[in-house]
Coordinates of C-alpha atoms in Angstrom, one line a residue:
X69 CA 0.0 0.0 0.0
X70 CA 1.6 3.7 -1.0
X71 CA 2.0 6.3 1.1
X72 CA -0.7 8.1 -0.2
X73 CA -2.9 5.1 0.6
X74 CA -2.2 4.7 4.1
X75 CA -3.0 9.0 4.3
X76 CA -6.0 8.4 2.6
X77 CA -7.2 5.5 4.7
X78 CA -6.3 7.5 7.7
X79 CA -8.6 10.1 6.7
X80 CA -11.4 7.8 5.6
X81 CA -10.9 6.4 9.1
X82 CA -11.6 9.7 10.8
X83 CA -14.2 10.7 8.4
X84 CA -16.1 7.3 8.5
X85 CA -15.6 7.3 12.3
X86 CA -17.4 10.6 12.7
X87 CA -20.1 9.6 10.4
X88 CA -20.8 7.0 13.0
X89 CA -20.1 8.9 15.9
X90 CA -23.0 11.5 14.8
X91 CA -25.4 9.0 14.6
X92 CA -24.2 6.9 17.8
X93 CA -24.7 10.4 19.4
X94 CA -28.7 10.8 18.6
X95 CA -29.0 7.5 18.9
X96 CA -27.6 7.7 22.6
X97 CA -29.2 10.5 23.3
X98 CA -32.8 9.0 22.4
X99 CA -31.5 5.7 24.6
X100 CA -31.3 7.9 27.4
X101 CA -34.6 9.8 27.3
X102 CA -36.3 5.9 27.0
X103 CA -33.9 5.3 29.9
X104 CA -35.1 8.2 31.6
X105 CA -38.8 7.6 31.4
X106 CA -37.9 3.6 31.9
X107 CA -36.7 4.7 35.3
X108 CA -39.5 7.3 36.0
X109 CA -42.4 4.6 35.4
X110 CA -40.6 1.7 37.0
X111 CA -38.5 2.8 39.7
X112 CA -34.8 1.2 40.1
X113 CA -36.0 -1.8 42.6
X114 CA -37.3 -5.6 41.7
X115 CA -40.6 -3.7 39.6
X116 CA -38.2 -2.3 37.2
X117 CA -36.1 -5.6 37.3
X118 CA -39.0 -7.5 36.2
X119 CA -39.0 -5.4 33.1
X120 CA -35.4 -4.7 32.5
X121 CA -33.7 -8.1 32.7
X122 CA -36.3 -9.6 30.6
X123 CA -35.9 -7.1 28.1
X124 CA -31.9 -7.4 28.1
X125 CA -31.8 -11.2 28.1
X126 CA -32.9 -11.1 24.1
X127 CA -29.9 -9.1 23.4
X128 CA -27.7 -11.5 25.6
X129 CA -28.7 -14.4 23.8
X130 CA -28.3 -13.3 20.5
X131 CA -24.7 -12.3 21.3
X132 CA -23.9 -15.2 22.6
X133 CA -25.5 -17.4 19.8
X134 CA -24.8 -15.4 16.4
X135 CA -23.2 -11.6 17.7
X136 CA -19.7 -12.1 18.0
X137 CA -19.3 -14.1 14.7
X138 CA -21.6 -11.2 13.0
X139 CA -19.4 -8.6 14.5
X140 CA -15.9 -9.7 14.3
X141 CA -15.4 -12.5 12.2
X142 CA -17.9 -11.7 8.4
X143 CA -16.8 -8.2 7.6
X144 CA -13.2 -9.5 6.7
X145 CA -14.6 -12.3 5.2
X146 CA -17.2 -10.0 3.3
X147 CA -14.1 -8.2 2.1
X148 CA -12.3 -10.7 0.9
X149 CA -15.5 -12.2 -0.8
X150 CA -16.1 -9.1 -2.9
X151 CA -12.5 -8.8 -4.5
X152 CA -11.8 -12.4 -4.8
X153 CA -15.4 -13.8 -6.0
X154 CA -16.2 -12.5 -9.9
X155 CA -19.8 -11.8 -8.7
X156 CA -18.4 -9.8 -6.2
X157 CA -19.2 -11.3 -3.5
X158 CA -23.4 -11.6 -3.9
X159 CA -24.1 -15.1 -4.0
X160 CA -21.5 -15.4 -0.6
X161 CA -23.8 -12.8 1.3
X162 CA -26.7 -14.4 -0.3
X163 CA -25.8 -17.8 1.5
X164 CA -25.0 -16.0 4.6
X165 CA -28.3 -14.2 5.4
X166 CA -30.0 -17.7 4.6
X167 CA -28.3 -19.4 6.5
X168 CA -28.1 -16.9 9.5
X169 CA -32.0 -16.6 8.7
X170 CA -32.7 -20.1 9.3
X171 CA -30.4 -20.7 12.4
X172 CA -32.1 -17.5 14.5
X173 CA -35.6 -18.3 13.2
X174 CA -35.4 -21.8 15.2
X175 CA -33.5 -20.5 18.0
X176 CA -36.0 -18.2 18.5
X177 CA -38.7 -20.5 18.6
X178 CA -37.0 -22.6 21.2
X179 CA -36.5 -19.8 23.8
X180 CA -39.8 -18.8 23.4
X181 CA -41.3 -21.7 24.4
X182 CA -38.6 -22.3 27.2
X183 CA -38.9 -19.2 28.7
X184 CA -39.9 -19.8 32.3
X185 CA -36.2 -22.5 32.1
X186 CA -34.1 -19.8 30.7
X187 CA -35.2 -17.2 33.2
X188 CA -34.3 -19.2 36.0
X189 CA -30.8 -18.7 35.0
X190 CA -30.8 -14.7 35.2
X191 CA -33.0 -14.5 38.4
X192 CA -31.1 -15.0 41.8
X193 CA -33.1 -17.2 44.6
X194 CA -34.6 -14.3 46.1
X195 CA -36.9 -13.9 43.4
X196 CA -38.1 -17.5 44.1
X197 CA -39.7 -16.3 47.7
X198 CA -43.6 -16.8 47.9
X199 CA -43.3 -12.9 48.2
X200 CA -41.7 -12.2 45.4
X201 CA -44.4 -14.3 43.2
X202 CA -45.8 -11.7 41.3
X203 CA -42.5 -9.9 40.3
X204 CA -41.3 -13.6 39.4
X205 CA -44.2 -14.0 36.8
X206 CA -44.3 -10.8 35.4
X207 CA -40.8 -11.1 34.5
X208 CA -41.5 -14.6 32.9
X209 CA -44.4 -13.1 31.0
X210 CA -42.0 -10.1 29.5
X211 CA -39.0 -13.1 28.4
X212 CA -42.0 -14.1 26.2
X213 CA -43.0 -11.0 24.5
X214 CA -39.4 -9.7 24.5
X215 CA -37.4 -13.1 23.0
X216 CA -38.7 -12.8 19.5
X217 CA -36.2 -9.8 19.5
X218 CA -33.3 -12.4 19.2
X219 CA -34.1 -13.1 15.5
X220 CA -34.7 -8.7 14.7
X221 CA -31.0 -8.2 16.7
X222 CA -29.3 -11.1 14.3
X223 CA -30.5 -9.7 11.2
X224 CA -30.0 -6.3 12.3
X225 CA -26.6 -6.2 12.7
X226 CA -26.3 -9.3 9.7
X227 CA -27.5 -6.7 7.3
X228 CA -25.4 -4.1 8.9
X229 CA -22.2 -5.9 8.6
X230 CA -22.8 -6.2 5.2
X231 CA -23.2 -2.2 4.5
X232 CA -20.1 -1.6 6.5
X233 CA -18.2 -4.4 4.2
X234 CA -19.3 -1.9 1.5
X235 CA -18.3 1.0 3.2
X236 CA -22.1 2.6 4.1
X237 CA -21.1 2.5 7.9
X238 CA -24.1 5.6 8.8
X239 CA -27.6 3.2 8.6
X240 CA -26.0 0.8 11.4
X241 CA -25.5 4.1 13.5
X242 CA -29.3 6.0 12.4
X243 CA -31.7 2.7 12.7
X244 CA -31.8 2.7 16.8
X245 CA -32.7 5.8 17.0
X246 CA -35.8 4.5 15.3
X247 CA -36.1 1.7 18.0
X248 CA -35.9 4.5 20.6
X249 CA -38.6 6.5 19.5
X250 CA -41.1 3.7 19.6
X251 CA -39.9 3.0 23.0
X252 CA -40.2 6.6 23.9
X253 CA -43.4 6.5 23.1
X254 CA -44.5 3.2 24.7
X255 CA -43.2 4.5 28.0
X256 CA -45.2 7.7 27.5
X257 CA -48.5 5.9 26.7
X258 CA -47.8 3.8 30.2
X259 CA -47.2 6.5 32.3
X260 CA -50.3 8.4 30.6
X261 CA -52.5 5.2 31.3
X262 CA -50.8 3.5 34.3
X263 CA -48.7 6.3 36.3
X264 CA -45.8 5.3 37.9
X265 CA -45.1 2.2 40.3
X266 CA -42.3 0.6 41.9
X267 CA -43.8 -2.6 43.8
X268 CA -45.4 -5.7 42.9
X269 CA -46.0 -7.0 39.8
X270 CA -47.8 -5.9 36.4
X271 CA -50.9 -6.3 34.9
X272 CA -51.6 -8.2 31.6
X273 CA -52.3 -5.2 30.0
X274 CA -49.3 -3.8 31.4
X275 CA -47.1 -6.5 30.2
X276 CA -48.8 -7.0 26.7
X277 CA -47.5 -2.4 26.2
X278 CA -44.1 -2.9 27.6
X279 CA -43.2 -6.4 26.1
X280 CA -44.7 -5.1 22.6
X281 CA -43.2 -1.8 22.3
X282 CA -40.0 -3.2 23.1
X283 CA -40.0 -6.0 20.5
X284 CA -42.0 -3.5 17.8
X285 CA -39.0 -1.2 18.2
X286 CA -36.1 -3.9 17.4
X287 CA -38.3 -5.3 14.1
X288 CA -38.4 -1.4 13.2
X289 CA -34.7 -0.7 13.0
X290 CA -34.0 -4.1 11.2
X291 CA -36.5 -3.2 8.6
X292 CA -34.8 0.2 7.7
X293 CA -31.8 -0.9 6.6
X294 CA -33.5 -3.1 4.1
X295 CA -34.0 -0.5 1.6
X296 CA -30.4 0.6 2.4
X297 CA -28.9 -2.8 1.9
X298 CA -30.9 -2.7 -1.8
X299 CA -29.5 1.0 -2.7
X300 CA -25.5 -0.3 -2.1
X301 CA -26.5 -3.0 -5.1
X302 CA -27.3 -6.0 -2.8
X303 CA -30.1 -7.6 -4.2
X304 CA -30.8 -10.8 -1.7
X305 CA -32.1 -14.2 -3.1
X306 CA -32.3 -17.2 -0.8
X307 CA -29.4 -19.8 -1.3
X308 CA -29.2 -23.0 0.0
X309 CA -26.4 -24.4 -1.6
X310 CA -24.1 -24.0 1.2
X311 CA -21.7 -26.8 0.7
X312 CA -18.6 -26.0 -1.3
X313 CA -19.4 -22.3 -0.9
X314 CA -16.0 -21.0 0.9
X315 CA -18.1 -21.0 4.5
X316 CA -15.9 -23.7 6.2
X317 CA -13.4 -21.3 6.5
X318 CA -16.0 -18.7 7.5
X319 CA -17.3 -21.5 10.1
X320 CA -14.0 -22.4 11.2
X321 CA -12.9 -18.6 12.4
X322 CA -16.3 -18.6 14.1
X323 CA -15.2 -21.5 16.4
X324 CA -13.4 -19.3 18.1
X325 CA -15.3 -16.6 18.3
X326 CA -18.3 -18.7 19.5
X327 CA -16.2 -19.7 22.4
X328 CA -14.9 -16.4 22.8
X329 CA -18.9 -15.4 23.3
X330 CA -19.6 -17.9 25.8
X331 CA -16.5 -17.4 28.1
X332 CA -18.4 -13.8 28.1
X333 CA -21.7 -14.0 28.7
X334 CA -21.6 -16.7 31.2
X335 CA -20.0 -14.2 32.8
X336 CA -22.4 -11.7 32.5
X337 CA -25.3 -14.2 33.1
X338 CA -23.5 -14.6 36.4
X339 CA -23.3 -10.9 37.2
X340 CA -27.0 -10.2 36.2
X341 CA -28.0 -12.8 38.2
X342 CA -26.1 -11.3 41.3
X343 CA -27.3 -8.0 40.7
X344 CA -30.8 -9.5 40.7
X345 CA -30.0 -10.2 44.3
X346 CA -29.7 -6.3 44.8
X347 CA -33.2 -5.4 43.3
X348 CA -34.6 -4.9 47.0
X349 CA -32.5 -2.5 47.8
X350 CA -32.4 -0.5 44.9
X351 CA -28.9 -1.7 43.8
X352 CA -29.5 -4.2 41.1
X353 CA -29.7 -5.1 37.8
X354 CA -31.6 -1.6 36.7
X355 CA -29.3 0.5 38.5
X356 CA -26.3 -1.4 37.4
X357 CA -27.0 -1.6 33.4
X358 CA -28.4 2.1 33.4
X359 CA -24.6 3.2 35.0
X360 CA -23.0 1.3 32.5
X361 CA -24.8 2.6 29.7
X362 CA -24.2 5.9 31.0
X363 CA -20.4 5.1 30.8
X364 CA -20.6 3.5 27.8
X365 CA -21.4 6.4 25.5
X366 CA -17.9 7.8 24.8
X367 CA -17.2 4.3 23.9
X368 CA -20.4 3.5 21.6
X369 CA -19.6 7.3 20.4
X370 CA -15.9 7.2 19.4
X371 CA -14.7 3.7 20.4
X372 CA -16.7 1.8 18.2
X373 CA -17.1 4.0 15.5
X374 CA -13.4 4.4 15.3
X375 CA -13.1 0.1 15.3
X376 CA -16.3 -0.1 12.9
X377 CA -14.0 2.4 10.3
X378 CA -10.8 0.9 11.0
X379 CA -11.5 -2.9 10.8
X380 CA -11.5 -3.1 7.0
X381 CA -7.9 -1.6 6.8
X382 CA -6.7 -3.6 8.9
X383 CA -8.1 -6.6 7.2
X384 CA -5.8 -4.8 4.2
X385 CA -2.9 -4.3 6.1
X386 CA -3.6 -8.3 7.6
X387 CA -3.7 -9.6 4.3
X388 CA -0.8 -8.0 2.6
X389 CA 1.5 -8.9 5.5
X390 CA 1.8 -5.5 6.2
X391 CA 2.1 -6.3 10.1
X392 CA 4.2 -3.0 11.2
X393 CA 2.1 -0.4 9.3
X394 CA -1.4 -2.6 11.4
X395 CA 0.6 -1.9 14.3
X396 CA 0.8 1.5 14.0
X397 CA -2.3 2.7 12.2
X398 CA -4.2 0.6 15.1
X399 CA -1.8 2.8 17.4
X400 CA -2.9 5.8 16.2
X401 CA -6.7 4.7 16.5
X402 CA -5.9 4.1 20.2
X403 CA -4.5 7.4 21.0
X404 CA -7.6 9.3 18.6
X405 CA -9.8 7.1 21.2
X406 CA -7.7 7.4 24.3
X407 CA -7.5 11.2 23.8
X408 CA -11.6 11.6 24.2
X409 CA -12.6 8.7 26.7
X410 CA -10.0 9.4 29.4
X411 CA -10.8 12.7 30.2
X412 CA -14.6 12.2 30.2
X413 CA -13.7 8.9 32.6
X414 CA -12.2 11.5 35.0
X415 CA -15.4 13.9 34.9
X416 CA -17.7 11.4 35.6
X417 CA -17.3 10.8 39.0
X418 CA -17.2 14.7 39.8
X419 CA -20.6 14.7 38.2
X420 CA -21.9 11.7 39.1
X421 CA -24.9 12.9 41.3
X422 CA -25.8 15.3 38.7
X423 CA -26.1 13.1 36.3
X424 CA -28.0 10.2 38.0
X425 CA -30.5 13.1 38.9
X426 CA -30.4 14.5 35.7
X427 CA -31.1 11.6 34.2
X428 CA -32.9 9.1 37.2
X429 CA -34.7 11.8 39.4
X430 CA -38.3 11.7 37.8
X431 CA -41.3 9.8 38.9
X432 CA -40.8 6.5 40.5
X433 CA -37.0 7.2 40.8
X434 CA -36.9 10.3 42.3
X435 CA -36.3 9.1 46.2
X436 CA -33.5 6.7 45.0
X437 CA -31.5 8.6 41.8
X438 CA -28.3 8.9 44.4
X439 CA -27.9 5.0 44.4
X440 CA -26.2 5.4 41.0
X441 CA -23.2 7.4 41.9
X442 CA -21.1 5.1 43.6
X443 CA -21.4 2.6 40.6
X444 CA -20.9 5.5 38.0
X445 CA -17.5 6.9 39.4
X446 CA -16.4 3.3 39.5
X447 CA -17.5 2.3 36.2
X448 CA -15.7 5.3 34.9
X449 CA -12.7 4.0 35.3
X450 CA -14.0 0.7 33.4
X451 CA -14.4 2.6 30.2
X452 CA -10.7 3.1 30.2
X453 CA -9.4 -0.3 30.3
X454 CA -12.3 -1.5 28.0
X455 CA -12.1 1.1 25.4
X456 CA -8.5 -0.3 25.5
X457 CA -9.0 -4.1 25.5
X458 CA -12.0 -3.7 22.6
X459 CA -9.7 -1.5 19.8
X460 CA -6.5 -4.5 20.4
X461 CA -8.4 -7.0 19.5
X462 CA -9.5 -5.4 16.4
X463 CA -5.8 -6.1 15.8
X464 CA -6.1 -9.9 16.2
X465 CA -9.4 -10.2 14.3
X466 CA -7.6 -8.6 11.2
X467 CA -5.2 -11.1 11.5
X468 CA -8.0 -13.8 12.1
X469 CA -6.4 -14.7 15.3
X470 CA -9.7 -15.5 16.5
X471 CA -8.4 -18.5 18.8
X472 CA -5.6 -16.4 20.7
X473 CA -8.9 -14.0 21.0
X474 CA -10.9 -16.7 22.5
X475 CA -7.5 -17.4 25.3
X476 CA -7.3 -13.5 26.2
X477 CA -11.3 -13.2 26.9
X478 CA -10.8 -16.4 29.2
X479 CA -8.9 -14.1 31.2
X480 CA -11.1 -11.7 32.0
X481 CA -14.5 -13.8 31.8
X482 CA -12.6 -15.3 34.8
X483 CA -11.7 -12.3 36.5
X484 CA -15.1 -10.7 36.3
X485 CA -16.6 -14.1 37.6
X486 CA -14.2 -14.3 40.6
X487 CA -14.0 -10.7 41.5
X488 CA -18.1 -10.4 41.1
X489 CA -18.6 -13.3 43.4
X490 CA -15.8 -12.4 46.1
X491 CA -17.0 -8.6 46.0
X492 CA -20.7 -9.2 46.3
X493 CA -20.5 -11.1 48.7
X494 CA -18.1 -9.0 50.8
X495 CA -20.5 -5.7 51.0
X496 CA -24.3 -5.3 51.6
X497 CA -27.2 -5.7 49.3
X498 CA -27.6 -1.7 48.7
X499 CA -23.9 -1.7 47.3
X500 CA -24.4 -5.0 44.8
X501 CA -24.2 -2.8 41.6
X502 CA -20.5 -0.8 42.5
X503 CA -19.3 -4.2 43.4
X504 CA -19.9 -5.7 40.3
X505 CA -18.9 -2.8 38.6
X506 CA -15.2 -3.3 40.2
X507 CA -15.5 -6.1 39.3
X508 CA -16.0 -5.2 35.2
X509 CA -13.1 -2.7 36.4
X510 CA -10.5 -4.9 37.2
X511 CA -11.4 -7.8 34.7
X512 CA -10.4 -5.4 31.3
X513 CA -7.4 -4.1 33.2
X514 CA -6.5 -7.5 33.3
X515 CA -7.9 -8.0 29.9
X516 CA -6.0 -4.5 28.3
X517 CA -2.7 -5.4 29.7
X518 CA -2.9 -9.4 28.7
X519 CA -3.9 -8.1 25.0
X520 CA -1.5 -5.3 24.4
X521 CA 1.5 -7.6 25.5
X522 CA 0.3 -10.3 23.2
X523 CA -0.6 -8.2 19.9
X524 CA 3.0 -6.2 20.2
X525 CA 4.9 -9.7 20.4
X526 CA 2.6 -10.8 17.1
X527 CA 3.2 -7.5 15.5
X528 CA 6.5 -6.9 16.7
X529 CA 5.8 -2.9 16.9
X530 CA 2.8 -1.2 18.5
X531 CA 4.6 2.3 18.6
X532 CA 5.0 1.7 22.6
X533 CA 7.1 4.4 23.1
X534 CA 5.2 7.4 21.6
X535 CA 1.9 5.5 23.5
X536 CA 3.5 6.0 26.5
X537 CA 4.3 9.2 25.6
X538 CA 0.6 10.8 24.6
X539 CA -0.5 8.9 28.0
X540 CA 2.0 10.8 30.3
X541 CA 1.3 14.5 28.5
X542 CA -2.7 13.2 28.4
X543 CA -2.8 11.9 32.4
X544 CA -0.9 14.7 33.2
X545 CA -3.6 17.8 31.3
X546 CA -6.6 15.5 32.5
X547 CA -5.6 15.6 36.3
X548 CA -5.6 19.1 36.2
X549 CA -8.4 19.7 34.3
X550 CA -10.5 17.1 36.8
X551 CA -9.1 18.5 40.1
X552 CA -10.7 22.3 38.8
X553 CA -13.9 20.3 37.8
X554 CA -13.8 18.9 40.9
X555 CA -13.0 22.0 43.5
X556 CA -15.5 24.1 41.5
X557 CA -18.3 21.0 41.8
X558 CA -17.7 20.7 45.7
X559 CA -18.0 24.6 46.1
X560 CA -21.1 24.5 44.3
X561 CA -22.4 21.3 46.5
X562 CA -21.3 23.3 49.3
X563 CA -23.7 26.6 48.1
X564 CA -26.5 24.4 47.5
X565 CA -26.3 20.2 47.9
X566 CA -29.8 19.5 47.4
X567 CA -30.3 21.4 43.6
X568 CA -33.4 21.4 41.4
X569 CA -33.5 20.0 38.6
X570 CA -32.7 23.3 36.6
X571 CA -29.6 23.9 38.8
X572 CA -28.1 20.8 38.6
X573 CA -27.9 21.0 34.5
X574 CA -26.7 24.3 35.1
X575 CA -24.0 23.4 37.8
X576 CA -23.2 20.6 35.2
X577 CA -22.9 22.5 32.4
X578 CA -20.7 25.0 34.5
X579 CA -18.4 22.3 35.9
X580 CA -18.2 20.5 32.3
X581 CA -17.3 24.0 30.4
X582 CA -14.8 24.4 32.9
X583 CA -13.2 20.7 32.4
X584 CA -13.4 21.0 28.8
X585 CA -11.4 24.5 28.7
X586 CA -9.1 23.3 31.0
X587 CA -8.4 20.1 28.7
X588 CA -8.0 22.3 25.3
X589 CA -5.6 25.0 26.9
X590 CA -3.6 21.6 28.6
X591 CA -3.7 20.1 25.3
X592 CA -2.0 23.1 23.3
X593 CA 0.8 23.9 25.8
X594 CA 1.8 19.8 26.3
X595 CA 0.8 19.3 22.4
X596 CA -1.7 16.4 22.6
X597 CA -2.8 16.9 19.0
X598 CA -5.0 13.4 19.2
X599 CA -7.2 15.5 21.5
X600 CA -7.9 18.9 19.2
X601 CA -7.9 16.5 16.5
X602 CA -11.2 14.3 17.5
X603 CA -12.4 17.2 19.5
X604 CA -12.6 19.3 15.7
X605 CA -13.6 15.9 13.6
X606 CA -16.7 15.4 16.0
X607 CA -17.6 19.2 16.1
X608 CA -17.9 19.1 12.4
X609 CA -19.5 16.4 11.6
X610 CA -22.4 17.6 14.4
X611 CA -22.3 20.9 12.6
X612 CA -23.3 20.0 9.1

């Protein structure tokens, strides 16, 4: 590849990244309203729970039957399949979506119909008391309306993966926002009709609004990309001849990834099942997933976007043998992501009451928004490690290094598990959901340290030095930056520490301005260019 290649990939990367990141943004943004009004109707207790871990397990299931091979393991075999096949590719993805059609249509069908069985592994004991009864079978009833989102999520992000293989990486990004808005607006039909509640279980009419709205939404977004997938010259007929059609070697890499899946979610089936146990006390599975979402939107906002872009160059770079230039475009990626998540990871706990009342303080969550804080400021920390463990093995799926993949996730899948059932154990039931989030903590430091060590000795050069470097000048301008954020926040709390809604977005808004100058001033005098560079990308992709 020329040297006006790799420029021009860089820049595609950037560009394409912010494309994404624009429409992770709204997307986000909608999320969080739903969230919002999720919280104001429910509550954060065992009457949310009901709701919410239902509602989640569809997504968990998928991932662990069909989203890791989806994700990782087609788009450089899409790639491949469009230069090397003289159709380009078609009949390939043809085969794919059939076969991926067929497979998540049956699955489907069998959770439905073993729902009450599957939910018995999410649900800790306490939800088995004669007391709990009627949480117990509300939660049931949801699996049931909710599951048939496992085949919608599959073909979602199938068809997806097959516009980012032809470089149309915006739909993927746009579509949830779709599947926000109808859940926006189921959540505002059941607080017009039912008001808010956090106790006891739900009606039938109840379930029937919130199990439907949810799934409604999922079929929604999977059916707008349809006309997009047409418009990039994909024209889908069914194919069944799947023998002799170059998938063994797809099927093969999947292996791996399968495995890799599995290590992961029985970890997280483990962890929602222990945060079940802190639904009482308004420290469970709501208030746990709602903090990490909250944390997780510099990653779905830059992180991603910036692997989503950079994946197919890679795959390039992988395939040419061009292991030193993967090493330090994927370097470079790091530090672009690096330069916006770790200064956001340091203002989050100096605003993490704002936000969970910002956010959590309505309706049935007003008395019990503070319960978030302690599991935001620690998941904050979280992002940093993952944001790092997630863009290295982007590294090792260009390379289809799938299995060393599947060994690294052990690591932390292991680390979570231990550390989730040593830490819950070791506080009370009203801090279950920062426990488990130290526990997500220290399982991807684990997992971003074991990574980087083994991609640099397979690449032989991952720019270490200069890494080091950025992160010294980049700690360095972020500690200031945070410990004015955080003197000006605690004189504030000190005026007022009980503020209305109005003044807390204000204070906010204050505090982050203040962070955010601090940062860009920091950033010019100790010349962290990765910072002003992302900073200007994102602001001018959100102007136009």
């Amino acid at each position: 590849m020329t040297a006006t290649e790799q420029k021009s990939g860089g820049s595609s990367v950037l560009a394409n990244s912010a494309v994404m990141a624009a429409g992770t943004l709204f997307s986000r943004a909608s999320g969080f309203i739903r969230s919002a009004l999720l919280v104001a109707a429910l509550g954060n207790g065992m009457h949310a729970d009901a709701f919410n871990i239902a509602n989640t397990v569809p997504n968990m299931l998928y991932i662990l039957l069909a989203g890791g091979v989806f994700n990782a393991v087609l788009v450089p075999q899409l790639v491949k399949a469009q230069k090397k096949d003289e159709d380009g590719g078609a009949a390939y993805t043809n085969r794919i979506i059939t076969l991926a059609g067929l497979f998540l249509g049956v699955v489907t069908i069998v959770l439905v119909l073993g729902a009450p069985l599957l939910m018995n592994l999410y649900l800790g004991d306490g939800w088995y008391l004669a007391a709990n009864a009627a949480e117990l079978e509300s939660a049931i009833d949801f699996a049931r309306w909710c599951l048939p989102q496992v085949f919608f999520y599959g073909m979602f992000v199938l068809v997806g993966q097959v516009l980012n293989s032809r470089g149309s990486f915006g739909p993927m990004m746009w579509a949830p926002i779709a599947n926000n808005i109808i859940a926006i607006s189921t959540l505002a039909v059941y607080l017009f009709v039912f008001g808010p509640a956090s106790t006891g279980g739900f009606t039938t009419g109840q379930e029937a609004l919130l199990g439907l709205g949810s799934t409604l939404g999922i079929v929604l977004q999977f059916l707008l990309l349809l006309p997009v997938l047409h418009k990039t010259g994909v024209r889908y007929r069914p194919r069944f001849d799947f023998r002799g059609a170059g998938l063994s070697h797809t099927g093969r890499l999947a292996v791996w990834t399968v495995l890799f899946v599995i290590v992961n979610q029985v970890a997280y089936t483990i962890v929602v099942n222990l945060a079940s146990e802190g639904a009482e006390a308004s420290s469970g599975y709501t208030v746990y997933t709602n903090s990490f979402l909250v944390t997780q939107v510099p990653h779905s906002i830059i992180t991603v976007s910036l692997a989503t872009a950079i994946l197919p160059l890679l795959s390039r770079y992988g395939a040419a043998g061009e292991l030193s230039e993967l090493g330090r475009t994927l370097s470079r990626q790091l530090r672009n992501a690096l330069a916006i998540v770790i200064p956001i990871a340091a203002l989050l706990p100096v605003l993490s009451v704002d936000i969970a009342q910002l956010l959590f303080g309505y309706g049935a969550g007003a008395d019990s928004y503070r319960q978030y804080a302690p599991t935001l400021s620690v998941f904050a920390a979280g992002l940093v490690f993952f944001t790092i463990h997630y863009l290295l093995l982007r590294g090792f799926y260009s390379l289809e290094q799938n299995r060393t993949v599947f060994f690294i996730q052990c690591s932390v899948a292991t680390t979570n598990i231990v550390a989730a059932l040593l830490l819950t154990r070791a506080v009370s039931a009203e801090y279950t959901a920062p426990a488990l989030a130290a526990a997500y903590t220290l399982s991807y430091l684990v997992g971003s340290v074991v990574s980087y060590v083994v991609l640099k000795r397979t690449l032989g050069d991952l720019d270490g030095r200069g890494l080091l470097g950025f992160l010294a000048r980049l700690v360095m301008v972020t500690a200031v930056a945070a410990a004015a954020a955080w003197l000006l926040r605690t004189a504030l709390g000190m005026i007022n520490d009980e503020p209305t809604m109005v003044l807390a977005l204000i204070g906010a808004a204050i505090v982050g301005a203040l962070h955010l100058g601090m940062l860009l001033l920091g950033a010019q005098a100790a010349q962290v260019k990765e910072l002003n560079t992302m900073v200007q990308q994102v602001a001018r992709r959100l102007r136009r």
